mmCIF file of C-alpha atoms and ligand atoms in Angstrom:
data_model
loop_
_atom_site.group_PDB
_atom_site.id
_atom_site.type_symbol
_atom_site.label_atom_id
_atom_site.label_comp_id
_atom_site.label_asym_id
_atom_site.label_seq_id
_atom_site.Cartn_x
_atom_site.Cartn_y
_atom_site.Cartn_z
ATOM 1 C CA MET U 1 0.323 0.474 -0.053
ATOM 2 C CA SER U 2 1.273 3.261 -0.877
ATOM 3 C CA ILE U 3 0.532 6.680 0.990
ATOM 4 C CA ILE U 4 -1.103 9.444 -1.090
ATOM 5 C CA LEU U 5 0.994 12.845 -0.353
ATOM 6 C CA ASP U 6 -2.497 15.064 0.033
ATOM 7 C CA GLY U 7 -1.015 18.473 -1.496
ATOM 8 C CA ASN U 8 -4.758 20.232 -0.638
ATOM 9 C CA ARG U 9 -4.089 19.108 2.841
ATOM 10 C CA VAL U 10 -1.160 20.603 3.316
ATOM 11 C CA ARG U 11 -1.900 23.631 1.458
ATOM 12 C CA ASP U 12 -4.983 24.026 4.041
ATOM 13 C CA ARG U 13 -2.574 23.878 6.709
ATOM 14 C CA ILE U 14 -0.243 26.399 5.124
ATOM 15 C CA LEU U 15 -3.060 28.880 4.057
ATOM 16 C CA ARG U 16 -4.419 28.061 7.975
ATOM 17 C CA ASP U 17 -1.483 29.495 8.980
ATOM 18 C CA LEU U 18 -1.086 32.391 6.896
ATOM 19 C CA GLY U 19 -4.929 33.893 8.136
ATOM 20 C CA PRO U 20 -3.729 35.693 11.298
ATOM 21 C CA ARG U 21 -0.532 36.966 10.130
ATOM 22 C CA VAL U 22 -3.080 38.442 6.321
ATOM 23 C CA ALA U 23 -5.420 40.011 9.510
ATOM 24 C CA ALA U 24 -2.702 41.499 11.599
ATOM 25 C CA LEU U 25 -1.409 42.707 8.422
ATOM 26 C CA ALA U 26 -4.174 44.718 7.221
ATOM 27 C CA ALA U 27 -5.179 46.176 10.664
ATOM 28 C CA ALA U 28 -1.576 47.576 11.025
ATOM 29 C CA SER U 29 -1.299 49.537 8.108
ATOM 30 C CA ARG U 30 -3.436 47.364 4.777
ATOM 31 C CA PRO U 31 -3.912 44.133 3.474
ATOM 32 C CA PRO U 32 -0.826 42.622 1.118
ATOM 33 C CA GLY U 33 -1.168 43.635 -2.321
ATOM 34 C CA LEU U 34 -0.026 40.996 -5.201
ATOM 35 C CA ALA U 35 -0.010 42.176 -8.917
ATOM 36 C CA VAL U 36 -0.075 39.348 -11.346
ATOM 37 C CA VAL U 37 0.928 39.839 -15.130
ATOM 38 C CA LEU U 38 -0.479 37.647 -17.509
ATOM 39 C CA VAL U 39 0.488 38.216 -21.311
ATOM 40 C CA GLY U 40 -1.672 37.229 -23.651
ATOM 41 C CA ASN U 41 -4.510 34.574 -24.153
ATOM 42 C CA ASP U 42 -2.479 31.002 -23.263
ATOM 43 C CA THR U 43 -4.920 28.815 -21.538
ATOM 44 C CA GLY U 44 -2.936 27.014 -19.378
ATOM 45 C CA SER U 45 -1.772 30.235 -17.471
ATOM 46 C CA GLN U 46 -5.366 31.474 -17.599
ATOM 47 C CA ILE U 47 -6.363 28.813 -15.635
ATOM 48 C CA TYR U 48 -2.937 28.983 -12.883
ATOM 49 C CA VAL U 49 -3.453 32.610 -12.363
ATOM 50 C CA ARG U 50 -7.035 32.336 -12.049
ATOM 51 C CA ASN U 51 -5.843 30.046 -9.312
ATOM 52 C CA LYS U 52 -4.092 32.662 -7.674
ATOM 53 C CA VAL U 53 -6.298 35.565 -8.578
ATOM 54 C CA LYS U 54 -8.714 32.906 -5.939
ATOM 55 C CA ALA U 55 -6.341 32.233 -3.336
ATOM 56 C CA CYS U 56 -5.810 35.772 -2.345
ATOM 57 C CA ALA U 57 -9.470 36.754 -2.177
ATOM 58 C CA GLU U 58 -10.159 33.756 0.195
ATOM 59 C CA LEU U 59 -6.882 34.422 2.290
ATOM 60 C CA GLY U 60 -7.697 38.721 1.971
ATOM 61 C CA ILE U 61 -4.658 39.553 -0.168
ATOM 62 C CA ALA U 62 -5.483 42.489 -2.478
ATOM 63 C CA SER U 63 -4.561 41.119 -6.274
ATOM 64 C CA HIS U 64 -4.453 43.499 -8.910
ATOM 65 C CA SER U 65 -4.160 41.511 -12.528
ATOM 66 C CA LEU U 66 -2.490 42.710 -15.451
ATOM 67 C CA THR U 67 -3.225 41.751 -18.290
ATOM 68 C CA PRO U 68 -0.719 42.829 -21.718
ATOM 69 C CA PRO U 69 -0.955 41.344 -25.558
ATOM 70 C CA ALA U 70 0.190 38.932 -26.285
ATOM 71 C CA ASN U 71 2.117 41.060 -28.798
ATOM 72 C CA ILE U 72 3.527 43.247 -26.301
ATOM 73 C CA ALA U 73 7.236 44.999 -26.373
ATOM 74 C CA THR U 74 9.896 44.254 -23.910
ATOM 75 C CA GLU U 75 10.407 47.540 -23.316
ATOM 76 C CA GLU U 76 6.464 47.884 -22.683
ATOM 77 C CA LEU U 77 6.665 45.210 -20.250
ATOM 78 C CA LEU U 78 9.309 46.682 -18.793
ATOM 79 C CA ALA U 79 7.419 49.723 -17.728
ATOM 80 C CA ILE U 80 5.051 48.004 -16.707
ATOM 81 C CA VAL U 81 7.020 46.042 -14.330
ATOM 82 C CA GLU U 82 8.992 49.332 -13.187
ATOM 83 C CA GLY U 83 4.851 50.602 -12.232
ATOM 84 C CA LEU U 84 4.563 48.013 -10.061
ATOM 85 C CA ASN U 85 7.742 48.394 -8.101
ATOM 86 C CA GLN U 86 7.522 52.110 -7.144
ATOM 87 C CA ARG U 87 3.589 51.704 -6.688
ATOM 88 C CA PRO U 88 3.626 51.011 -2.057
ATOM 89 C CA ASP U 89 0.355 49.051 -2.123
ATOM 90 C CA ILE U 90 2.147 46.220 -4.195
ATOM 91 C CA ASP U 91 3.343 44.026 -2.259
ATOM 92 C CA GLY U 92 4.770 41.248 -4.923
ATOM 93 C CA ILE U 93 5.047 40.995 -8.082
ATOM 94 C CA LEU U 94 4.326 37.792 -10.447
ATOM 95 C CA VAL U 95 5.350 37.718 -14.336
ATOM 96 C CA GLN U 96 3.360 34.640 -15.361
ATOM 97 C CA LEU U 97 5.887 32.163 -17.460
ATOM 98 C CA PRO U 98 6.620 31.882 -20.153
ATOM 99 C CA LEU U 99 6.512 34.911 -21.832
ATOM 100 C CA PRO U 100 5.502 34.712 -25.963
ATOM 101 C CA PRO U 101 8.794 34.904 -27.966
ATOM 102 C CA GLN U 102 9.645 37.792 -28.806
ATOM 103 C CA VAL U 103 9.625 39.502 -25.558
ATOM 104 C CA ASP U 104 13.132 38.894 -23.128
ATOM 105 C CA SER U 105 12.088 37.277 -20.627
ATOM 106 C CA ARG U 106 15.485 37.850 -18.607
ATOM 107 C CA ARG U 107 15.391 41.485 -18.572
ATOM 108 C CA VAL U 108 11.604 41.313 -17.558
ATOM 109 C CA LEU U 109 12.480 38.986 -14.634
ATOM 110 C CA LEU U 110 16.305 40.617 -13.849
ATOM 111 C CA ALA U 111 13.656 43.588 -13.799
ATOM 112 C CA VAL U 112 11.368 42.736 -10.684
ATOM 113 C CA ALA U 113 12.188 44.669 -7.368
ATOM 114 C CA PRO U 114 13.867 41.583 -5.315
ATOM 115 C CA GLN U 115 11.875 42.359 -2.408
ATOM 116 C CA LYS U 116 8.973 42.170 -4.366
ATOM 117 C CA ASP U 117 10.103 38.945 -6.253
ATOM 118 C CA VAL U 118 7.307 36.486 -4.684
ATOM 119 C CA ASP U 119 8.541 33.900 -7.651
ATOM 120 C CA GLY U 120 12.150 33.820 -6.144
ATOM 121 C CA PHE U 121 12.903 34.270 -10.011
ATOM 122 C CA HIS U 122 15.432 37.528 -9.969
ATOM 123 C CA PRO U 123 19.157 36.259 -9.845
ATOM 124 C CA MET U 124 19.970 38.001 -6.556
ATOM 125 C CA ASN U 125 17.291 35.397 -5.126
ATOM 126 C CA VAL U 126 19.208 32.599 -7.041
ATOM 127 C CA GLY U 127 21.641 33.303 -5.581
ATOM 128 C CA ASN U 128 20.467 33.929 -2.171
ATOM 129 C CA LEU U 129 18.790 30.341 -2.642
ATOM 130 C CA VAL U 130 22.269 28.853 -3.750
ATOM 131 C CA ALA U 131 23.922 30.223 -1.079
ATOM 132 C CA GLY U 132 21.662 29.467 1.333
ATOM 133 C CA ARG U 133 20.490 32.877 2.438
ATOM 134 C CA PRO U 134 17.122 34.236 3.649
ATOM 135 C CA GLY U 135 15.339 35.199 0.643
ATOM 136 C CA PRO U 136 12.052 34.318 -1.345
ATOM 137 C CA ARG U 137 12.118 30.392 -2.503
ATOM 138 C CA PRO U 138 11.031 29.314 -6.112
ATOM 139 C CA CYS U 139 6.946 28.210 -4.651
ATOM 140 C CA THR U 140 7.248 24.926 -6.253
ATOM 141 C CA PRO U 141 10.491 23.723 -5.385
ATOM 142 C CA SER U 142 9.378 24.745 -1.522
ATOM 143 C CA GLY U 143 5.826 23.781 -1.615
ATOM 144 C CA ILE U 144 7.704 20.121 -2.526
ATOM 145 C CA MET U 145 9.778 20.633 0.699
ATOM 146 C CA GLU U 146 7.196 21.594 3.098
ATOM 147 C CA LEU U 147 5.070 17.977 1.688
ATOM 148 C CA LEU U 148 8.156 16.590 2.735
ATOM 149 C CA LYS U 149 8.392 18.228 5.869
ATOM 150 C CA GLN U 150 4.121 17.654 6.767
ATOM 151 C CA TYR U 151 4.244 14.055 6.079
ATOM 152 C CA GLN U 152 8.135 13.685 7.805
ATOM 153 C CA ILE U 153 9.582 11.774 4.932
ATOM 154 C CA PRO U 154 12.839 11.370 5.375
ATOM 155 C CA VAL U 155 15.522 14.053 3.237
ATOM 156 C CA ALA U 156 19.353 13.668 4.913
ATOM 157 C CA GLY U 157 21.004 11.105 3.734
ATOM 158 C CA LYS U 158 18.841 10.192 1.221
ATOM 159 C CA ARG U 159 19.402 9.428 -2.564
ATOM 160 C CA ALA U 160 17.254 12.088 -4.586
ATOM 161 C CA VAL U 161 16.569 12.225 -8.104
ATOM 162 C CA VAL U 162 15.451 15.713 -10.396
ATOM 163 C CA VAL U 163 14.148 14.518 -13.728
ATOM 164 C CA GLY U 164 14.056 18.257 -15.278
ATOM 165 C CA ARG U 165 16.763 21.200 -14.852
ATOM 166 C CA SER U 166 14.485 24.155 -15.482
ATOM 167 C CA ASP U 167 15.089 27.522 -13.561
ATOM 168 C CA ILE U 168 11.589 27.525 -12.259
ATOM 169 C CA VAL U 169 11.760 23.956 -10.429
ATOM 170 C CA GLY U 170 14.337 21.895 -11.809
ATOM 171 C CA LYS U 171 17.447 23.507 -10.347
ATOM 172 C CA PRO U 172 15.977 25.314 -7.175
ATOM 173 C CA MET U 173 14.667 21.889 -6.483
ATOM 174 C CA ALA U 174 17.755 20.370 -6.464
ATOM 175 C CA VAL U 175 19.216 23.232 -4.399
ATOM 176 C CA LEU U 176 16.469 22.561 -1.347
ATOM 177 C CA LEU U 177 17.368 18.795 -1.772
ATOM 178 C CA LEU U 178 21.013 19.749 -1.042
ATOM 179 C CA HIS U 179 20.358 21.912 1.347
ATOM 180 C CA ALA U 180 18.149 19.754 3.428
ATOM 181 C CA ASN U 181 21.271 17.128 3.049
ATOM 182 C CA ALA U 182 19.944 14.363 0.299
ATOM 183 C CA THR U 183 22.368 13.867 -2.501
ATOM 184 C CA VAL U 184 20.897 14.705 -5.668
ATOM 185 C CA THR U 185 21.466 13.939 -9.201
ATOM 186 C CA ILE U 186 19.996 16.374 -11.711
ATOM 187 C CA CYS U 187 18.804 14.362 -14.939
ATOM 188 C CA HIS U 188 17.914 15.774 -17.641
ATOM 189 C CA SER U 189 16.711 14.788 -22.097
ATOM 190 C CA ARG U 190 21.217 14.204 -22.098
ATOM 191 C CA THR U 191 21.231 11.968 -19.179
ATOM 192 C CA ALA U 192 22.862 8.388 -20.269
ATOM 193 C CA ASP U 193 20.721 5.286 -19.013
ATOM 194 C CA LEU U 194 17.588 7.484 -17.625
ATOM 195 C CA PRO U 195 16.159 4.904 -16.440
ATOM 196 C CA GLY U 196 18.803 3.303 -14.266
ATOM 197 C CA VAL U 197 19.626 6.876 -12.908
ATOM 198 C CA CYS U 198 15.744 7.146 -12.053
ATOM 199 C CA ARG U 199 16.274 3.864 -10.262
ATOM 200 C CA GLU U 200 18.894 4.944 -7.788
ATOM 201 C CA GLY U 201 16.315 7.652 -6.448
ATOM 202 C CA GLU U 202 14.847 7.062 -2.625
ATOM 203 C CA ILE U 203 13.359 10.496 -3.813
ATOM 204 C CA LEU U 204 11.845 10.954 -7.261
ATOM 205 C CA VAL U 205 11.296 14.443 -8.504
ATOM 206 C CA ALA U 206 9.471 14.319 -12.392
ATOM 207 C CA ALA U 207 9.495 17.750 -13.698
ATOM 208 C CA MET U 208 10.314 17.526 -17.332
ATOM 209 C CA GLY U 209 6.791 17.930 -18.612
ATOM 210 C CA ARG U 210 6.042 15.166 -20.236
ATOM 211 C CA PRO U 211 3.004 13.387 -20.075
ATOM 212 C CA ALA U 212 3.447 9.904 -18.221
ATOM 213 C CA MET U 213 7.136 9.372 -19.339
ATOM 214 C CA LEU U 214 8.903 7.754 -16.269
ATOM 215 C CA THR U 215 7.256 4.647 -16.134
ATOM 216 C CA ALA U 216 8.140 1.456 -14.085
ATOM 217 C CA ASP U 217 11.504 0.725 -14.891
ATOM 218 C CA TYR U 218 12.615 4.470 -14.093
ATOM 219 C CA ILE U 219 11.129 4.116 -10.521
ATOM 220 C CA ARG U 220 12.947 2.112 -7.539
ATOM 221 C CA PRO U 221 10.291 0.472 -5.637
ATOM 222 C CA GLY U 222 9.668 2.212 -2.102
ATOM 223 C CA ALA U 223 10.975 5.187 -3.637
ATOM 224 C CA VAL U 224 8.876 8.670 -1.978
ATOM 225 C CA VAL U 225 7.873 9.795 -5.862
ATOM 226 C CA VAL U 226 6.325 13.697 -6.353
ATOM 227 C CA ASP U 227 4.741 14.682 -9.589
ATOM 228 C CA VAL U 228 5.146 17.914 -11.219
ATOM 229 C CA GLY U 229 3.914 17.718 -14.506
ATOM 230 C CA MET U 230 0.331 18.765 -15.278
ATOM 231 C CA ASN U 231 0.053 17.535 -18.998
ATOM 232 C CA ARG U 232 -3.545 18.364 -20.098
ATOM 233 C CA ILE U 233 -4.220 15.043 -22.295
ATOM 234 C CA THR U 234 -7.285 15.769 -25.134
ATOM 235 C CA ASP U 235 -6.560 12.073 -27.283
ATOM 236 C CA ARG U 236 -8.893 9.319 -26.011
ATOM 237 C CA ALA U 237 -6.323 6.373 -26.923
ATOM 238 C CA GLU U 238 -3.240 8.428 -24.897
ATOM 239 C CA ALA U 239 -5.409 8.564 -22.309
ATOM 240 C CA ALA U 240 -7.466 5.332 -22.354
ATOM 241 C CA ARG U 241 -3.612 3.869 -22.269
ATOM 242 C CA ILE U 242 -2.158 5.935 -19.655
ATOM 243 C CA PHE U 243 -5.190 5.734 -17.450
ATOM 244 C CA ARG U 244 -5.555 1.650 -18.681
ATOM 245 C CA ASN U 245 -9.551 2.584 -19.611
ATOM 246 C CA SER U 246 -10.141 3.758 -16.256
ATOM 247 C CA PRO U 247 -13.810 4.717 -16.432
ATOM 248 C CA GLU U 248 -13.514 7.749 -14.252
ATOM 249 C CA ARG U 249 -10.746 9.372 -16.251
ATOM 250 C CA LEU U 250 -12.039 8.681 -19.258
ATOM 251 C CA ALA U 251 -15.223 10.235 -17.682
ATOM 252 C CA THR U 252 -13.323 13.370 -16.859
ATOM 253 C CA LEU U 253 -12.504 13.340 -20.611
ATOM 254 C CA GLU U 254 -15.409 13.266 -22.417
ATOM 255 C CA ARG U 255 -17.151 15.528 -19.539
ATOM 256 C CA LYS U 256 -14.588 18.622 -20.082
ATOM 257 C CA GLY U 257 -12.695 17.442 -23.341
ATOM 258 C CA SER U 258 -9.198 17.255 -21.569
ATOM 259 C CA VAL U 259 -7.895 15.115 -18.735
ATOM 260 C CA LEU U 260 -4.693 15.364 -16.264
ATOM 261 C CA VAL U 261 -1.883 13.164 -16.299
ATOM 262 C CA GLY U 262 1.702 13.819 -14.419
ATOM 263 C CA ASP U 263 5.165 13.312 -15.786
ATOM 264 C CA VAL U 264 5.160 9.716 -14.386
ATOM 265 C CA ASP U 265 2.766 6.808 -15.295
ATOM 266 C CA PRO U 266 -0.244 6.999 -12.406
ATOM 267 C CA LEU U 267 -0.802 3.393 -12.123
ATOM 268 C CA ASP U 268 3.072 2.648 -11.884
ATOM 269 C CA MET U 269 3.763 4.947 -9.738
ATOM 270 C CA GLN U 270 0.972 4.259 -7.477
ATOM 271 C CA ALA U 271 2.405 0.156 -7.496
ATOM 272 C CA LYS U 272 5.867 1.324 -6.992
ATOM 273 C CA ALA U 273 6.336 4.279 -4.160
ATOM 274 C CA SER U 274 6.123 4.175 -0.641
ATOM 275 C CA ALA U 275 4.496 7.199 -1.332
ATOM 276 C CA TYR U 276 3.210 9.555 -4.339
ATOM 277 C CA THR U 277 1.806 12.828 -5.156
ATOM 278 C CA PRO U 278 -1.034 12.036 -7.348
ATOM 279 C CA VAL U 279 -2.327 14.617 -10.845
ATOM 280 C CA PRO U 280 -3.968 16.411 -9.922
ATOM 281 C CA GLY U 281 -4.010 17.137 -6.427
ATOM 282 C CA GLY U 282 -0.644 16.731 -5.028
ATOM 283 C CA VAL U 283 2.322 19.428 -5.850
ATOM 284 C CA GLY U 284 -0.295 21.744 -7.898
ATOM 285 C CA PRO U 285 -2.400 23.278 -4.776
ATOM 286 C CA LEU U 286 0.951 23.812 -3.309
ATOM 287 C CA THR U 287 3.082 26.390 -5.518
ATOM 288 C CA ILE U 288 -0.580 28.280 -5.421
ATOM 289 C CA ALA U 289 -0.126 28.102 -0.884
ATOM 290 C CA MET U 290 3.713 29.196 -1.426
ATOM 291 C CA LEU U 291 3.188 32.369 -3.706
ATOM 292 C CA MET U 292 0.759 33.320 -0.898
ATOM 293 C CA ALA U 293 3.574 32.412 1.770
ATOM 294 C CA ASN U 294 5.872 34.870 -0.143
ATOM 295 C CA THR U 295 3.852 37.295 -0.410
ATOM 296 C CA VAL U 296 3.284 37.766 3.237
ATOM 297 C CA ASN U 297 6.157 37.154 4.245
ATOM 298 C CA ALA U 298 7.312 40.409 1.415
ATOM 299 C CA ALA U 299 4.068 42.239 2.706
ATOM 300 C CA GLU U 300 5.491 41.918 6.441
ATOM 301 C CA ALA U 301 9.359 43.013 5.648
ATOM 302 C CA ALA U 302 7.872 46.133 3.764
ATOM 303 C CA CYS U 303 5.683 46.937 6.775
ATOM 304 C CA ARG U 304 9.169 46.552 9.297
ATOM 305 C CA ILE U 305 10.798 48.826 6.790
ATOM 306 C CA MET U 306 7.185 52.060 7.033
ATOM 307 C CA GLU U 307 8.072 50.772 11.137
ATOM 308 C CA GLU U 308 4.647 49.909 11.272
ATOM 309 C CA SER U 309 3.556 47.710 14.503
ATOM 310 C CA CYS U 310 3.638 44.241 12.258
HETATM 311 N N1 LIG I 1 4.777 28.956 -14.767
HETATM 312 C C1 LIG I 1 4.715 27.892 -14.228
HETATM 313 N N2 LIG I 1 4.962 27.620 -12.987
HETATM 314 C C2 LIG I 1 4.801 29.522 -12.987
HETATM 315 C C3 LIG I 1 5.679 30.018 -11.063
HETATM 316 O O1 LIG I 1 5.982 29.165 -10.651
HETATM 317 N N3 LIG I 1 5.623 31.342 -11.843
HETATM 318 C C4 LIG I 1 5.223 31.493 -12.796
HETATM 319 N N4 LIG I 1 5.542 33.539 -12.657
HETATM 320 N N5 LIG I 1 5.547 31.852 -13.556
HETATM 321 C C5 LIG I 1 4.894 29.881 -13.860
#
């Protein structure tokens, strides 16, 4: 029997602990403010942003959505970010990624004031992370660390394998696991014998964005498997193959036109892992909870600078 690592439960606990801090800020000065910049009309990004805005509303954080068009120029987006940097009612700025190809994403992330960088993507905060100094941590990896902590999954001394080397998940995940004293391997598309390397992982984190790619021969028996993938499947035959004709999942596909699958084969993961995160309901809710936590941290820091009682 494997344990399901329930991201919704951990999210609820994180948000419950944030509630009084938000109330204290609102009483001392004003509620925390988060600006979310969503460029263009990508459906996936729109769903993510909608969920972030909803979480703010539930927690009492003031959210401000900006939705510039997909054809925006880098300079125009930089001007928007600069405007948000100057606004005293905004504590956190999130620029939803990916940005359209004509936009220089690096310049945009560099333009976000480091103290308002609730994603932890500014190079200064990446440096703080690597150096083990205080600062905002990228939300998905820090949410995963919180999940492991809440389920009392030991990390120190364990072999951890991270598949995927993105700036958003793979790299910061590896650093956080390293700081927690795991022995960490980062894998990617050019890794030789990927199944063999993955099978070394007592903790396996899949974050490469390839639907159900990690099958049974990638999973060490008894591993703790964290599936970061959120892939939308619309093809019925593919869904039927991945979910072994599960009537429930196929009904979801019929009803919604798509069904979510992670980067790990769900049934193989269930069969081989000692504990695993389901998709949906595993890592996804944690990302938003940690965004809220980073926003509250930024608001408290701003409040302290104003020397208000918070
Ligand atoms: N796109 C996918 N994940 C994220 C995230 O955590 N932050 C931002 N800004 N964009 C994303």
